[in-house]
Amino acid sequence: MAIQLPKLRKVESTAPKKTNKKKILLLSDDLRMHSGIGTMSKEFVYGTLDKYEWVQLGGAVKHPDKDKILDLNESAQKETGIKDAYLKIYATDGYGNSQILKEIIRRENPDAILHFTDPRYWQWLYNIEHELRQQIPLIYYNIWDDLPYPHWNEPFYESCDMLMNISRQTNNIVKNVLQKYPKPDWAIQWVPHGINEKKFFPITDLHPFSDEYNEFQNNFKKTNDVDFIVFWNNRNIRRKQPGDVILAYKTFCDKLPKEKSNKCCLLMHTQISDPNGTDLIAVKEAICPDYKVLFSDKPVEPKFMNFYYNMADITINIASNEGFGLSHAESLMTGTPIVNNVTGGLQDGCRFEDEDGKWIEFTTDFPTNHDATYKKHAKWAKPVFPSNRSLQGSPLTPYIFDDRCDFRDIAEAIKYWHDMSKEERIECGLEGHEWACGNESNFSARRMSERFIECIDKCLEKWTPRKKFTMFKIEQKTKIEKPGVIV
């Protein structure tokens, strides 16, 4: 007897007749949501609708469409121009459960499952992975922020048929965690997040809304009396170090004559107060009362986010843990230089070079560049190397390095860009834009979608079903344990 989904209301489908496309079932944040996971989910789903049919088990903390089945075929067809686009979302609170997943598989008959975000949110999925993988491959779009090698992630990695890793460091981490049970080369792939080039780009007078942007920029600068803008676009949470950003900005301003510091501002696009972070108004009033710190705390559409990046002189991300860091890639796509902490995926945007002038590769012997093994970097970035490292952890994630920058080093990096002429900053930023759009970085949504197709097709070609378990009955003798201690 088939398991029925609770309270689901059927929505009449406008789907075209069945095509020869493979169907992929995505498990992640609802792609209509504004989280980083949701945003990237939409980019690679919409970017591959010409190749695949997509079904999503779309999660949210308290989903407004909980228990609904949403047919997005018509809207997806209009947005992409793909006449046979197939996209359906099964909305759920949290991340669902095995009962709902099995019912979706029964209804949709997908060819592969792809899940995206921390595997600890998907414990129920891994509890049934062997059963699932007898019929269908399991692909994980994976992120891990930092060393030491997370060997307690090994069961998750082993349970996937393919791992697509969003940073070059994560790619090396996976290979090392799986040294005892290595996977074939095709099953471990570097696939970074891609930024939509149609939404984030350098605005010139040739663009249709350049007049609107110029008015927006001029009004902002005139109203606030500024000509140098430091932009920070992140969640107000502890690992993003928003307090250190304000302290570093204050330290930077202290180095300038008053007439110049008066012309600077720090623009923070974030929640002003968050229980997972801090009260930024209180920090600003206590730490930086004499300089301009401005807040944008409401969601904005991509057009205006593009305005922010274009208007900014630099974008800063000094998070102490960062698997990728969308803001630095969006900034590069718009042609705005960056200040990055040398940690996790933020290292990729700096494009450090080895002795042969090649982009560094992470290996077992060289798993990170946060010790400044290589210092030569791309001209669009000013990296800040961590001054200290502490080992953090929790019962589920026992250890991970927390890479902290010294606020004084961050202030020097900001000053580096401030002291440069506007023309030089623009030149550096535009080189970053060209690189972000190119095939080496893979930072564009176009390249991300192409890489998804390459990897998923390869997995479908190479995948072999798991064998069924054989059950044996064994008898165990009763044994009385002597008291002792754990060593």
Tab-separated table of C-alpha atoms in Angstrom:
chain	number	residue	atom	x	y	z
A	1	MET	CA	0.000	0.000	0.000
A	2	ALA	CA	1.453	3.371	-1.019
A	3	ILE	CA	2.340	5.895	1.661
A	4	GLN	CA	0.254	9.024	1.350
A	5	LEU	CA	1.591	12.525	1.929
A	6	PRO	CA	-0.237	14.339	4.747
A	7	LYS	CA	-2.493	17.249	3.809
A	8	LEU	CA	-1.088	17.655	0.287
A	9	ARG	CA	-3.345	19.491	-2.116
A	10	LYS	CA	-2.977	18.610	-5.756
A	11	VAL	CA	-2.347	21.472	-8.178
A	12	GLU	CA	-3.348	20.906	-11.764
A	13	SER	CA	-0.215	20.541	-13.878
A	14	THR	CA	0.496	22.486	-17.033
A	15	ALA	CA	3.473	20.243	-17.777
A	16	PRO	CA	4.222	19.304	-21.372
A	17	LYS	CA	4.135	15.700	-22.467
A	18	LYS	CA	6.898	13.447	-21.160
A	19	THR	CA	10.258	14.178	-22.786
A	20	ASN	CA	13.494	12.221	-22.967
A	21	LYS	CA	15.056	14.471	-20.312
A	22	LYS	CA	16.356	12.930	-17.126
A	23	LYS	CA	14.519	14.035	-13.995
A	24	ILE	CA	16.483	15.221	-10.931
A	25	LEU	CA	15.021	15.429	-7.429
A	26	LEU	CA	16.597	18.314	-5.479
A	27	LEU	CA	16.567	18.422	-1.665
A	28	SER	CA	17.407	21.929	-0.402
A	29	ASP	CA	15.953	25.268	0.689
A	30	ASP	CA	12.954	26.198	-1.449
A	31	LEU	CA	14.506	27.799	-4.533
A	32	ARG	CA	12.091	30.722	-4.248
A	33	MET	CA	13.586	31.694	-0.873
A	34	HIS	CA	16.296	34.357	-0.438
A	35	SER	CA	18.801	32.226	1.482
A	36	GLY	CA	22.160	31.515	-0.155
A	37	ILE	CA	21.123	27.876	-0.603
A	38	GLY	CA	17.807	28.920	-2.160
A	39	THR	CA	19.450	31.464	-4.464
A	40	MET	CA	22.037	29.019	-5.777
A	41	SER	CA	19.420	26.271	-6.099
A	42	LYS	CA	17.393	28.493	-8.416
A	43	GLU	CA	20.468	29.401	-10.474
A	44	PHE	CA	21.517	25.845	-11.299
A	45	VAL	CA	17.944	24.558	-11.680
A	46	TYR	CA	16.898	27.334	-14.087
A	47	GLY	CA	20.270	27.105	-15.810
A	48	THR	CA	19.737	23.420	-16.643
A	49	LEU	CA	15.990	23.253	-17.394
A	50	ASP	CA	16.831	22.739	-21.069
A	51	LYS	CA	18.670	19.554	-20.100
A	52	TYR	CA	16.759	18.140	-17.106
A	53	GLU	CA	13.332	18.040	-15.546
A	54	TRP	CA	13.494	19.192	-11.919
A	55	VAL	CA	11.466	18.325	-8.849
A	56	GLN	CA	12.309	19.858	-5.481
A	57	LEU	CA	11.526	18.941	-1.902
A	58	GLY	CA	11.754	22.604	-0.917
A	59	GLY	CA	12.325	23.360	2.753
A	60	ALA	CA	11.874	26.404	4.977
A	61	VAL	CA	11.775	26.879	8.758
A	62	LYS	CA	8.039	27.657	8.743
A	63	HIS	CA	7.070	27.203	5.128
A	64	PRO	CA	4.145	29.443	4.072
A	65	ASP	CA	3.168	26.838	1.439
A	66	LYS	CA	3.651	23.805	3.670
A	67	ASP	CA	2.123	20.586	2.259
A	68	LYS	CA	1.419	22.142	-1.150
A	69	ILE	CA	2.594	20.770	-4.483
A	70	LEU	CA	3.505	23.765	-6.644
A	71	ASP	CA	3.633	23.490	-10.418
A	72	LEU	CA	6.103	26.131	-11.681
A	73	ASN	CA	6.228	24.979	-15.293
A	74	GLU	CA	4.499	28.012	-16.765
A	75	SER	CA	6.516	30.603	-14.829
A	76	ALA	CA	9.774	28.742	-15.543
A	77	GLN	CA	8.934	28.597	-19.239
A	78	LYS	CA	8.289	32.344	-19.307
A	79	GLU	CA	11.475	33.196	-17.418
A	80	THR	CA	13.785	30.918	-19.388
A	81	GLY	CA	12.092	30.677	-22.771
A	82	ILE	CA	12.353	26.874	-22.556
A	83	LYS	CA	9.042	25.551	-23.899
A	84	ASP	CA	9.233	22.123	-22.255
A	85	ALA	CA	10.577	23.336	-18.878
A	86	TYR	CA	9.400	21.080	-16.039
A	87	LEU	CA	9.682	22.301	-12.447
A	88	LYS	CA	7.636	21.220	-9.446
A	89	ILE	CA	8.125	22.015	-5.750
A	90	TYR	CA	6.870	19.918	-2.848
A	91	ALA	CA	6.883	22.449	-0.002
A	92	THR	CA	7.718	21.313	3.521
A	93	ASP	CA	8.661	22.622	6.938
A	94	GLY	CA	12.302	21.963	7.769
A	95	TYR	CA	13.915	19.433	5.453
A	96	GLY	CA	11.191	16.814	5.195
A	97	ASN	CA	11.415	13.154	6.111
A	98	SER	CA	11.792	9.719	4.535
A	99	GLN	CA	8.029	9.204	4.220
A	100	ILE	CA	7.599	12.314	2.081
A	101	LEU	CA	10.721	11.515	0.028
A	102	LYS	CA	9.523	8.007	-0.810
A	103	GLU	CA	6.132	9.322	-1.867
A	104	ILE	CA	7.742	11.920	-4.145
A	105	ILE	CA	9.935	9.194	-5.674
A	106	ARG	CA	6.825	7.053	-6.262
A	107	ARG	CA	4.999	9.945	-7.939
A	108	GLU	CA	7.843	11.509	-9.933
A	109	ASN	CA	10.182	8.570	-10.656
A	110	PRO	CA	13.377	10.688	-10.699
A	111	ASP	CA	16.663	9.518	-12.206
A	112	ALA	CA	18.883	10.978	-9.456
A	113	ILE	CA	18.685	12.701	-6.083
A	114	LEU	CA	20.775	15.813	-5.447
A	115	HIS	CA	20.934	17.297	-1.945
A	116	PHE	CA	22.483	20.612	-1.031
A	117	THR	CA	23.448	21.970	2.435
A	118	ASP	CA	24.885	20.567	5.686
A	119	PRO	CA	24.383	16.771	5.796
A	120	ARG	CA	23.441	16.956	9.475
A	121	TYR	CA	20.100	18.378	8.338
A	122	TRP	CA	19.550	15.186	6.358
A	123	GLN	CA	20.190	12.449	8.929
A	124	TRP	CA	16.988	10.716	7.883
A	125	LEU	CA	18.255	10.632	4.279
A	126	TYR	CA	21.495	8.913	5.256
A	127	ASN	CA	19.588	6.399	7.363
A	128	ILE	CA	18.018	5.073	4.156
A	129	GLU	CA	20.857	5.759	1.696
A	130	HIS	CA	21.644	2.099	1.052
A	131	GLU	CA	18.017	1.363	0.221
A	132	LEU	CA	17.775	4.395	-2.080
A	133	ARG	CA	21.047	3.743	-3.887
A	134	GLN	CA	19.897	0.302	-4.980
A	135	GLN	CA	17.579	2.177	-7.356
A	136	ILE	CA	18.880	5.722	-7.783
A	137	PRO	CA	22.209	7.613	-7.420
A	138	LEU	CA	22.693	10.115	-4.603
A	139	ILE	CA	24.649	13.312	-5.399
A	140	TYR	CA	25.782	15.844	-2.790
A	141	TYR	CA	26.559	19.492	-3.621
A	142	ASN	CA	29.028	19.837	-0.808
A	143	ILE	CA	30.620	22.532	1.312
A	144	TRP	CA	33.062	22.405	4.179
A	145	ASP	CA	34.615	25.562	5.555
A	146	ASP	CA	37.984	24.675	7.043
A	147	LEU	CA	40.527	22.245	8.427
A	148	PRO	CA	41.409	20.018	10.266
A	149	TYR	CA	40.124	17.281	7.988
A	150	PRO	CA	36.571	16.491	9.222
A	151	HIS	CA	36.876	12.714	9.458
A	152	TRP	CA	33.510	12.541	11.200
A	153	ASN	CA	32.023	13.565	7.825
A	154	GLU	CA	33.368	10.364	6.286
A	155	PRO	CA	30.081	8.380	6.603
A	156	PHE	CA	28.229	11.170	4.769
A	157	TYR	CA	30.803	11.334	1.978
A	158	GLU	CA	30.905	7.551	1.614
A	159	SER	CA	27.114	7.434	1.331
A	160	CYS	CA	27.079	9.556	-1.838
A	161	ASP	CA	27.717	8.390	-5.373
A	162	MET	CA	29.110	11.789	-6.392
A	163	LEU	CA	30.358	14.822	-4.433
A	164	MET	CA	30.361	18.201	-6.167
A	165	ASN	CA	32.420	20.606	-4.042
A	166	ILE	CA	31.985	24.379	-4.056
A	167	SER	CA	35.568	25.372	-3.257
A	168	ARG	CA	39.000	24.086	-4.192
A	169	GLN	CA	39.794	23.566	-0.521
A	170	THR	CA	36.587	21.553	0.005
A	171	ASN	CA	37.544	19.378	-2.966
A	172	ASN	CA	40.866	18.523	-1.333
A	173	ILE	CA	39.201	17.992	2.056
A	174	VAL	CA	36.828	15.378	0.601
A	175	LYS	CA	39.654	13.464	-1.086
A	176	ASN	CA	41.623	13.307	2.157
A	177	VAL	CA	38.686	12.318	4.340
A	178	LEU	CA	38.012	9.452	1.900
A	179	GLN	CA	41.599	8.155	1.759
A	180	LYS	CA	40.625	4.819	3.358
A	181	TYR	CA	37.733	4.365	0.940
A	182	PRO	CA	38.648	6.476	-2.098
A	183	LYS	CA	36.159	7.226	-4.801
A	184	PRO	CA	37.012	7.318	-8.521
A	185	ASP	CA	38.134	10.685	-9.909
A	186	TRP	CA	34.843	11.238	-11.743
A	187	ALA	CA	32.929	11.081	-8.441
A	188	ILE	CA	34.728	14.046	-6.764
A	189	GLN	CA	34.394	17.299	-8.689
A	190	TRP	CA	35.033	21.010	-8.087
A	191	VAL	CA	31.870	22.984	-8.940
A	192	PRO	CA	31.896	26.487	-7.402
A	193	HIS	CA	28.867	28.694	-6.967
A	194	GLY	CA	28.079	30.735	-10.056
A	195	ILE	CA	26.848	34.334	-10.157
A	196	ASN	CA	24.208	35.344	-12.680
A	197	GLU	CA	25.936	37.637	-15.185
A	198	LYS	CA	22.576	39.125	-16.208
A	199	LYS	CA	21.928	40.327	-12.654
A	200	PHE	CA	25.437	41.314	-11.525
A	201	PHE	CA	27.642	43.243	-13.956
A	202	PRO	CA	29.516	46.557	-14.304
A	203	ILE	CA	26.965	49.232	-15.199
A	204	THR	CA	27.999	51.504	-18.065
A	205	ASP	CA	26.159	54.245	-19.931
A	206	LEU	CA	25.226	51.643	-22.550
A	207	HIS	CA	22.843	49.824	-20.198
A	208	PRO	CA	19.118	50.654	-20.437
A	209	PHE	CA	18.831	51.650	-16.747
A	210	SER	CA	22.161	53.494	-16.464
A	211	ASP	CA	20.282	56.756	-15.894
A	212	GLU	CA	18.391	55.187	-12.979
A	213	TYR	CA	21.637	53.859	-11.517
A	214	ASN	CA	23.442	57.188	-11.904
A	215	GLU	CA	20.585	58.968	-10.151
A	216	PHE	CA	20.608	56.346	-7.361
A	217	GLN	CA	24.369	56.643	-6.907
A	218	ASN	CA	24.426	60.434	-7.034
A	219	ASN	CA	21.590	60.724	-4.519
A	220	PHE	CA	23.300	58.307	-2.129
A	221	LYS	CA	26.656	60.071	-2.289
A	222	LYS	CA	25.167	63.550	-2.111
A	223	THR	CA	22.785	62.728	0.748
A	224	ASN	CA	25.530	61.104	2.816
A	225	ASP	CA	28.362	63.346	1.565
A	226	VAL	CA	30.680	60.438	0.703
A	227	ASP	CA	33.040	59.513	-2.117
A	228	PHE	CA	34.568	56.236	-0.813
A	229	ILE	CA	32.244	53.331	0.075
A	230	VAL	CA	33.198	50.092	1.819
A	231	PHE	CA	30.437	47.519	1.240
A	232	TRP	CA	29.668	44.538	3.494
A	233	ASN	CA	26.876	42.150	2.455
A	234	ASN	CA	26.434	39.229	4.855
A	235	ARG	CA	24.186	37.833	7.540
A	236	ASN	CA	24.617	39.329	10.987
A	237	ILE	CA	26.020	36.153	12.563
A	238	ARG	CA	29.132	35.558	14.632
A	239	ARG	CA	31.324	33.808	12.060
A	240	LYS	CA	30.862	36.727	9.645
A	241	GLN	CA	32.571	39.011	12.217
A	242	PRO	CA	30.374	42.127	11.774
A	243	GLY	CA	31.811	43.724	14.928
A	244	ASP	CA	35.358	43.333	13.623
A	245	VAL	CA	34.274	44.929	10.338
A	246	ILE	CA	33.093	48.056	12.187
A	247	LEU	CA	36.206	48.108	14.390
A	248	ALA	CA	38.471	47.744	11.341
A	249	TYR	CA	36.622	50.517	9.536
A	250	LYS	CA	36.998	52.800	12.563
A	251	THR	CA	40.726	52.008	12.700
A	252	PHE	CA	41.028	52.778	8.977
A	253	CYS	CA	39.277	56.135	9.403
A	254	ASP	CA	41.552	57.001	12.326
A	255	LYS	CA	44.493	56.869	9.908
A	256	LEU	CA	43.008	59.531	7.631
A	257	PRO	CA	42.850	63.306	7.956
A	258	LYS	CA	39.393	64.334	9.135
A	259	GLU	CA	38.445	65.910	5.814
A	260	LYS	CA	39.063	62.537	4.112
A	261	SER	CA	37.489	60.292	6.765
A	262	ASN	CA	34.364	62.463	6.578
A	263	LYS	CA	34.044	61.437	2.932
A	264	CYS	CA	34.080	57.696	3.684
A	265	CYS	CA	31.312	55.337	4.749
A	266	LEU	CA	30.791	51.682	5.624
A	267	LEU	CA	27.565	50.370	4.085
A	268	MET	CA	26.320	47.170	5.747
A	269	HIS	CA	23.522	45.257	4.029
A	270	THR	CA	22.317	43.004	6.835
A	271	GLN	CA	19.955	42.602	9.771
A	272	ILE	CA	20.737	45.354	12.283
A	273	SER	CA	20.128	43.052	15.248
A	274	ASP	CA	20.173	39.260	15.270
A	275	PRO	CA	20.338	36.760	18.191
A	276	ASN	CA	22.896	34.772	16.186
A	277	GLY	CA	25.038	37.880	15.790
A	278	THR	CA	24.916	41.183	17.609
A	279	ASP	CA	23.235	44.596	17.876
A	280	LEU	CA	25.082	46.566	15.215
A	281	ILE	CA	23.629	49.931	16.240
A	282	ALA	CA	25.039	49.421	19.722
A	283	VAL	CA	28.417	48.423	18.265
A	284	LYS	CA	28.471	51.448	15.972
A	285	GLU	CA	27.560	53.899	18.765
A	286	ALA	CA	30.157	52.473	21.144
A	287	ILE	CA	33.015	51.661	18.755
A	288	CYS	CA	32.590	53.999	15.799
A	289	PRO	CA	30.517	57.039	16.844
A	290	ASP	CA	32.530	59.587	14.835
A	291	TYR	CA	32.421	57.944	11.404
A	292	LYS	CA	29.692	57.013	8.935
A	293	VAL	CA	28.298	53.496	9.235
A	294	LEU	CA	25.091	53.079	7.228
A	295	PHE	CA	22.695	50.132	7.265
A	296	SER	CA	20.491	48.581	4.584
A	297	ASP	CA	18.319	46.108	6.481
A	298	LYS	CA	15.501	45.360	4.011
A	299	PRO	CA	15.610	42.749	1.217
A	300	VAL	CA	16.231	44.351	-2.159
A	301	GLU	CA	15.702	43.014	-5.654
A	302	PRO	CA	18.807	41.985	-7.655
A	303	LYS	CA	18.777	45.219	-9.699
A	304	PHE	CA	19.359	47.339	-6.593
A	305	MET	CA	21.872	44.875	-5.149
A	306	ASN	CA	23.781	45.339	-8.392
A	307	PHE	CA	23.547	49.103	-7.794
A	308	TYR	CA	25.108	48.655	-4.334
A	309	TYR	CA	28.054	46.666	-5.660
A	310	ASN	CA	28.642	49.064	-8.553
A	311	MET	CA	28.439	52.075	-6.255
A	312	ALA	CA	30.899	50.574	-3.764
A	313	ASP	CA	34.642	51.091	-4.105
A	314	ILE	CA	35.428	47.759	-2.423
A	315	THR	CA	33.589	44.800	-0.906
A	316	ILE	CA	34.878	43.192	2.278
A	317	ASN	CA	34.425	39.646	3.641
A	318	ILE	CA	36.510	38.697	6.678
A	319	ALA	CA	34.384	35.764	7.934
A	320	SER	CA	36.333	33.415	10.198
A	321	ASN	CA	34.724	30.384	8.492
A	322	GLU	CA	33.501	30.636	4.912
A	323	GLY	CA	32.833	27.763	2.548
A	324	PHE	CA	32.482	30.065	-0.449
A	325	GLY	CA	31.308	33.618	0.326
A	326	LEU	CA	28.776	34.780	-2.260
A	327	SER	CA	29.388	38.495	-1.675
A	328	HIS	CA	32.986	38.412	-2.888
A	329	ALA	CA	32.004	36.584	-6.090
A	330	GLU	CA	29.081	38.947	-6.722
A	331	SER	CA	31.444	41.868	-6.182
A	332	LEU	CA	33.944	40.540	-8.710
A	333	MET	CA	31.158	39.947	-11.212
A	334	THR	CA	30.238	43.649	-10.940
A	335	GLY	CA	33.870	44.762	-11.317
A	336	THR	CA	34.358	45.870	-7.686
A	337	PRO	CA	37.647	44.904	-5.915
A	338	ILE	CA	37.616	42.798	-2.763
A	339	VAL	CA	39.200	42.443	0.679
A	340	ASN	CA	39.089	38.763	1.720
A	341	ASN	CA	40.145	36.785	4.755
A	342	VAL	CA	42.419	33.949	3.587
A	343	THR	CA	40.211	31.082	4.724
A	344	GLY	CA	38.032	28.427	3.120
A	345	GLY	CA	36.489	29.357	-0.221
A	346	LEU	CA	37.492	33.017	0.107
A	347	GLN	CA	40.992	31.929	-0.920
A	348	ASP	CA	39.706	31.097	-4.403
A	349	GLY	CA	38.704	34.690	-5.145
A	350	CYS	CA	42.231	35.895	-4.358
A	351	ARG	CA	43.736	33.578	-6.993
A	352	PHE	CA	47.081	33.004	-5.300
A	353	GLU	CA	49.877	31.926	-7.649
A	354	ASP	CA	52.521	29.256	-7.152
A	355	GLU	CA	56.189	29.400	-8.242
A	356	ASP	CA	55.179	28.719	-11.864
A	357	GLY	CA	52.587	31.503	-11.959
A	358	LYS	CA	49.723	29.007	-11.836
A	359	TRP	CA	46.648	29.168	-9.609
A	360	ILE	CA	47.522	27.204	-6.467
A	361	GLU	CA	46.180	23.676	-6.002
A	362	PHE	CA	45.455	22.277	-2.535
A	363	THR	CA	46.922	18.895	-1.655
A	364	THR	CA	47.457	16.657	1.367
A	365	ASP	CA	50.777	18.390	2.031
A	366	PHE	CA	49.417	21.867	1.249
A	367	PRO	CA	45.771	21.935	2.373
A	368	THR	CA	45.382	25.715	2.824
A	369	ASN	CA	47.159	29.013	2.215
A	370	HIS	CA	46.107	30.709	5.447
A	371	ASP	CA	49.742	30.543	6.646
A	372	ALA	CA	50.796	32.712	3.659
A	373	THR	CA	52.815	30.002	1.928
A	374	TYR	CA	52.029	31.883	-1.274
A	375	LYS	CA	51.630	35.652	-1.209
A	376	LYS	CA	51.379	36.620	-4.863
A	377	HIS	CA	47.721	37.155	-5.730
A	378	ALA	CA	45.417	38.692	-8.325
A	379	LYS	CA	45.326	42.481	-8.591
A	380	TRP	CA	41.565	42.643	-7.899
A	381	ALA	CA	42.038	41.308	-4.346
A	382	LYS	CA	43.760	42.463	-1.173
A	383	PRO	CA	43.926	39.365	1.036
A	384	VAL	CA	44.198	39.521	4.826
A	385	PHE	CA	45.953	36.537	6.377
A	386	PRO	CA	44.554	35.285	9.706
A	387	SER	CA	46.569	36.428	12.703
A	388	ASN	CA	45.299	33.658	14.970
A	389	ARG	CA	43.454	30.394	14.805
A	390	SER	CA	41.322	28.694	17.442
A	391	LEU	CA	39.802	25.233	17.429
A	392	GLN	CA	36.016	25.403	17.787
A	393	GLY	CA	33.519	22.577	17.831
A	394	SER	CA	30.254	21.018	18.945
A	395	PRO	CA	29.084	17.451	19.622
A	396	LEU	CA	27.985	17.023	15.995
A	397	THR	CA	30.982	18.865	14.501
A	398	PRO	CA	33.754	18.203	17.054
A	399	TYR	CA	36.455	20.425	15.595
A	400	ILE	CA	37.033	23.158	13.030
A	401	PHE	CA	39.534	25.993	12.837
A	402	ASP	CA	38.219	29.508	13.355
A	403	ASP	CA	40.498	31.818	11.343
A	404	ARG	CA	40.507	35.333	12.769
A	405	CYS	CA	41.929	38.419	11.115
A	406	ASP	CA	43.466	41.231	13.170
A	407	PHE	CA	41.255	44.307	12.758
A	408	ARG	CA	44.386	46.412	12.234
A	409	ASP	CA	45.392	44.282	9.247
A	410	ILE	CA	41.894	44.689	7.809
A	411	ALA	CA	42.168	48.462	8.261
A	412	GLU	CA	45.440	48.451	6.299
A	413	ALA	CA	43.798	46.482	3.497
A	414	ILE	CA	40.967	49.023	3.263
A	415	LYS	CA	43.515	51.844	3.219
A	416	TYR	CA	45.402	50.103	0.407
A	417	TRP	CA	42.361	50.529	-1.827
A	418	HIS	CA	41.521	54.012	-0.506
A	419	ASP	CA	44.966	55.358	-1.344
A	420	MET	CA	44.709	54.047	-4.897
A	421	SER	CA	43.242	56.302	-7.561
A	422	LYS	CA	39.655	55.705	-8.668
A	423	GLU	CA	40.899	54.843	-12.170
A	424	GLU	CA	43.291	52.185	-10.818
A	425	ARG	CA	40.559	50.637	-8.646
A	426	ILE	CA	38.248	50.439	-11.642
A	427	GLU	CA	40.985	48.800	-13.728
A	428	CYS	CA	41.637	46.191	-11.020
A	429	GLY	CA	37.928	45.536	-10.594
A	430	LEU	CA	37.322	45.062	-14.296
A	431	GLU	CA	40.113	42.484	-14.458
A	432	GLY	CA	38.302	40.677	-11.666
A	433	HIS	CA	35.083	40.853	-13.672
A	434	GLU	CA	36.755	39.315	-16.737
A	435	TRP	CA	38.198	36.519	-14.601
A	436	ALA	CA	34.896	35.839	-12.833
A	437	CYS	CA	33.140	35.555	-16.204
A	438	GLY	CA	35.804	33.248	-17.629
A	439	ASN	CA	36.255	29.483	-17.668
A	440	GLU	CA	39.158	29.344	-15.207
A	441	SER	CA	37.252	30.674	-12.203
A	442	ASN	CA	33.932	28.937	-12.989
A	443	PHE	CA	32.312	31.785	-10.997
A	444	SER	CA	29.528	32.495	-13.497
A	445	ALA	CA	26.050	30.955	-13.377
A	446	ARG	CA	26.623	29.846	-16.971
A	447	ARG	CA	29.697	27.828	-16.010
A	448	MET	CA	28.045	26.459	-12.860
A	449	SER	CA	25.144	25.137	-14.947
A	450	GLU	CA	27.515	23.649	-17.523
A	451	ARG	CA	29.481	21.938	-14.764
A	452	PHE	CA	26.271	20.577	-13.221
A	453	ILE	CA	25.357	19.013	-16.554
A	454	GLU	CA	28.845	17.546	-17.015
A	455	CYS	CA	28.868	16.059	-13.516
A	456	ILE	CA	25.292	14.752	-13.372
A	457	ASP	CA	25.613	13.165	-16.824
A	458	LYS	CA	28.862	11.516	-15.777
A	459	CYS	CA	27.268	10.183	-12.592
A	460	LEU	CA	24.287	8.774	-14.483
A	461	GLU	CA	26.697	7.131	-16.924
A	462	LYS	CA	29.085	5.665	-14.344
A	463	TRP	CA	26.762	4.880	-11.436
A	464	THR	CA	26.226	1.261	-10.427
A	465	PRO	CA	23.429	0.292	-8.019
A	466	ARG	CA	24.306	-0.793	-4.510
A	467	LYS	CA	23.856	-4.484	-3.747
A	468	LYS	CA	21.186	-5.564	-1.338
A	469	PHE	CA	22.170	-6.559	2.174
A	470	THR	CA	22.218	-10.226	3.104
A	471	MET	CA	20.845	-10.888	6.604
A	472	PHE	CA	22.482	-13.479	8.857
A	473	LYS	CA	21.215	-14.608	12.215
A	474	ILE	CA	23.962	-14.679	14.835
A	475	GLU	CA	23.876	-15.568	18.508
A	476	GLN	CA	25.926	-13.581	20.969
A	477	LYS	CA	27.080	-14.964	24.303
A	478	THR	CA	26.292	-12.935	27.393
A	479	LYS	CA	29.334	-11.023	28.551
A	480	ILE	CA	29.774	-9.112	31.811
A	481	GLU	CA	31.946	-6.047	31.381
A	482	LYS	CA	34.436	-5.100	34.063
A	483	PRO	CA	34.373	-1.501	35.215
A	484	GLY	CA	37.020	0.691	33.653
A	485	VAL	CA	37.830	4.058	32.144
A	486	ILE	CA	37.890	5.316	28.583
A	487	VAL	CA	41.380	6.116	27.288
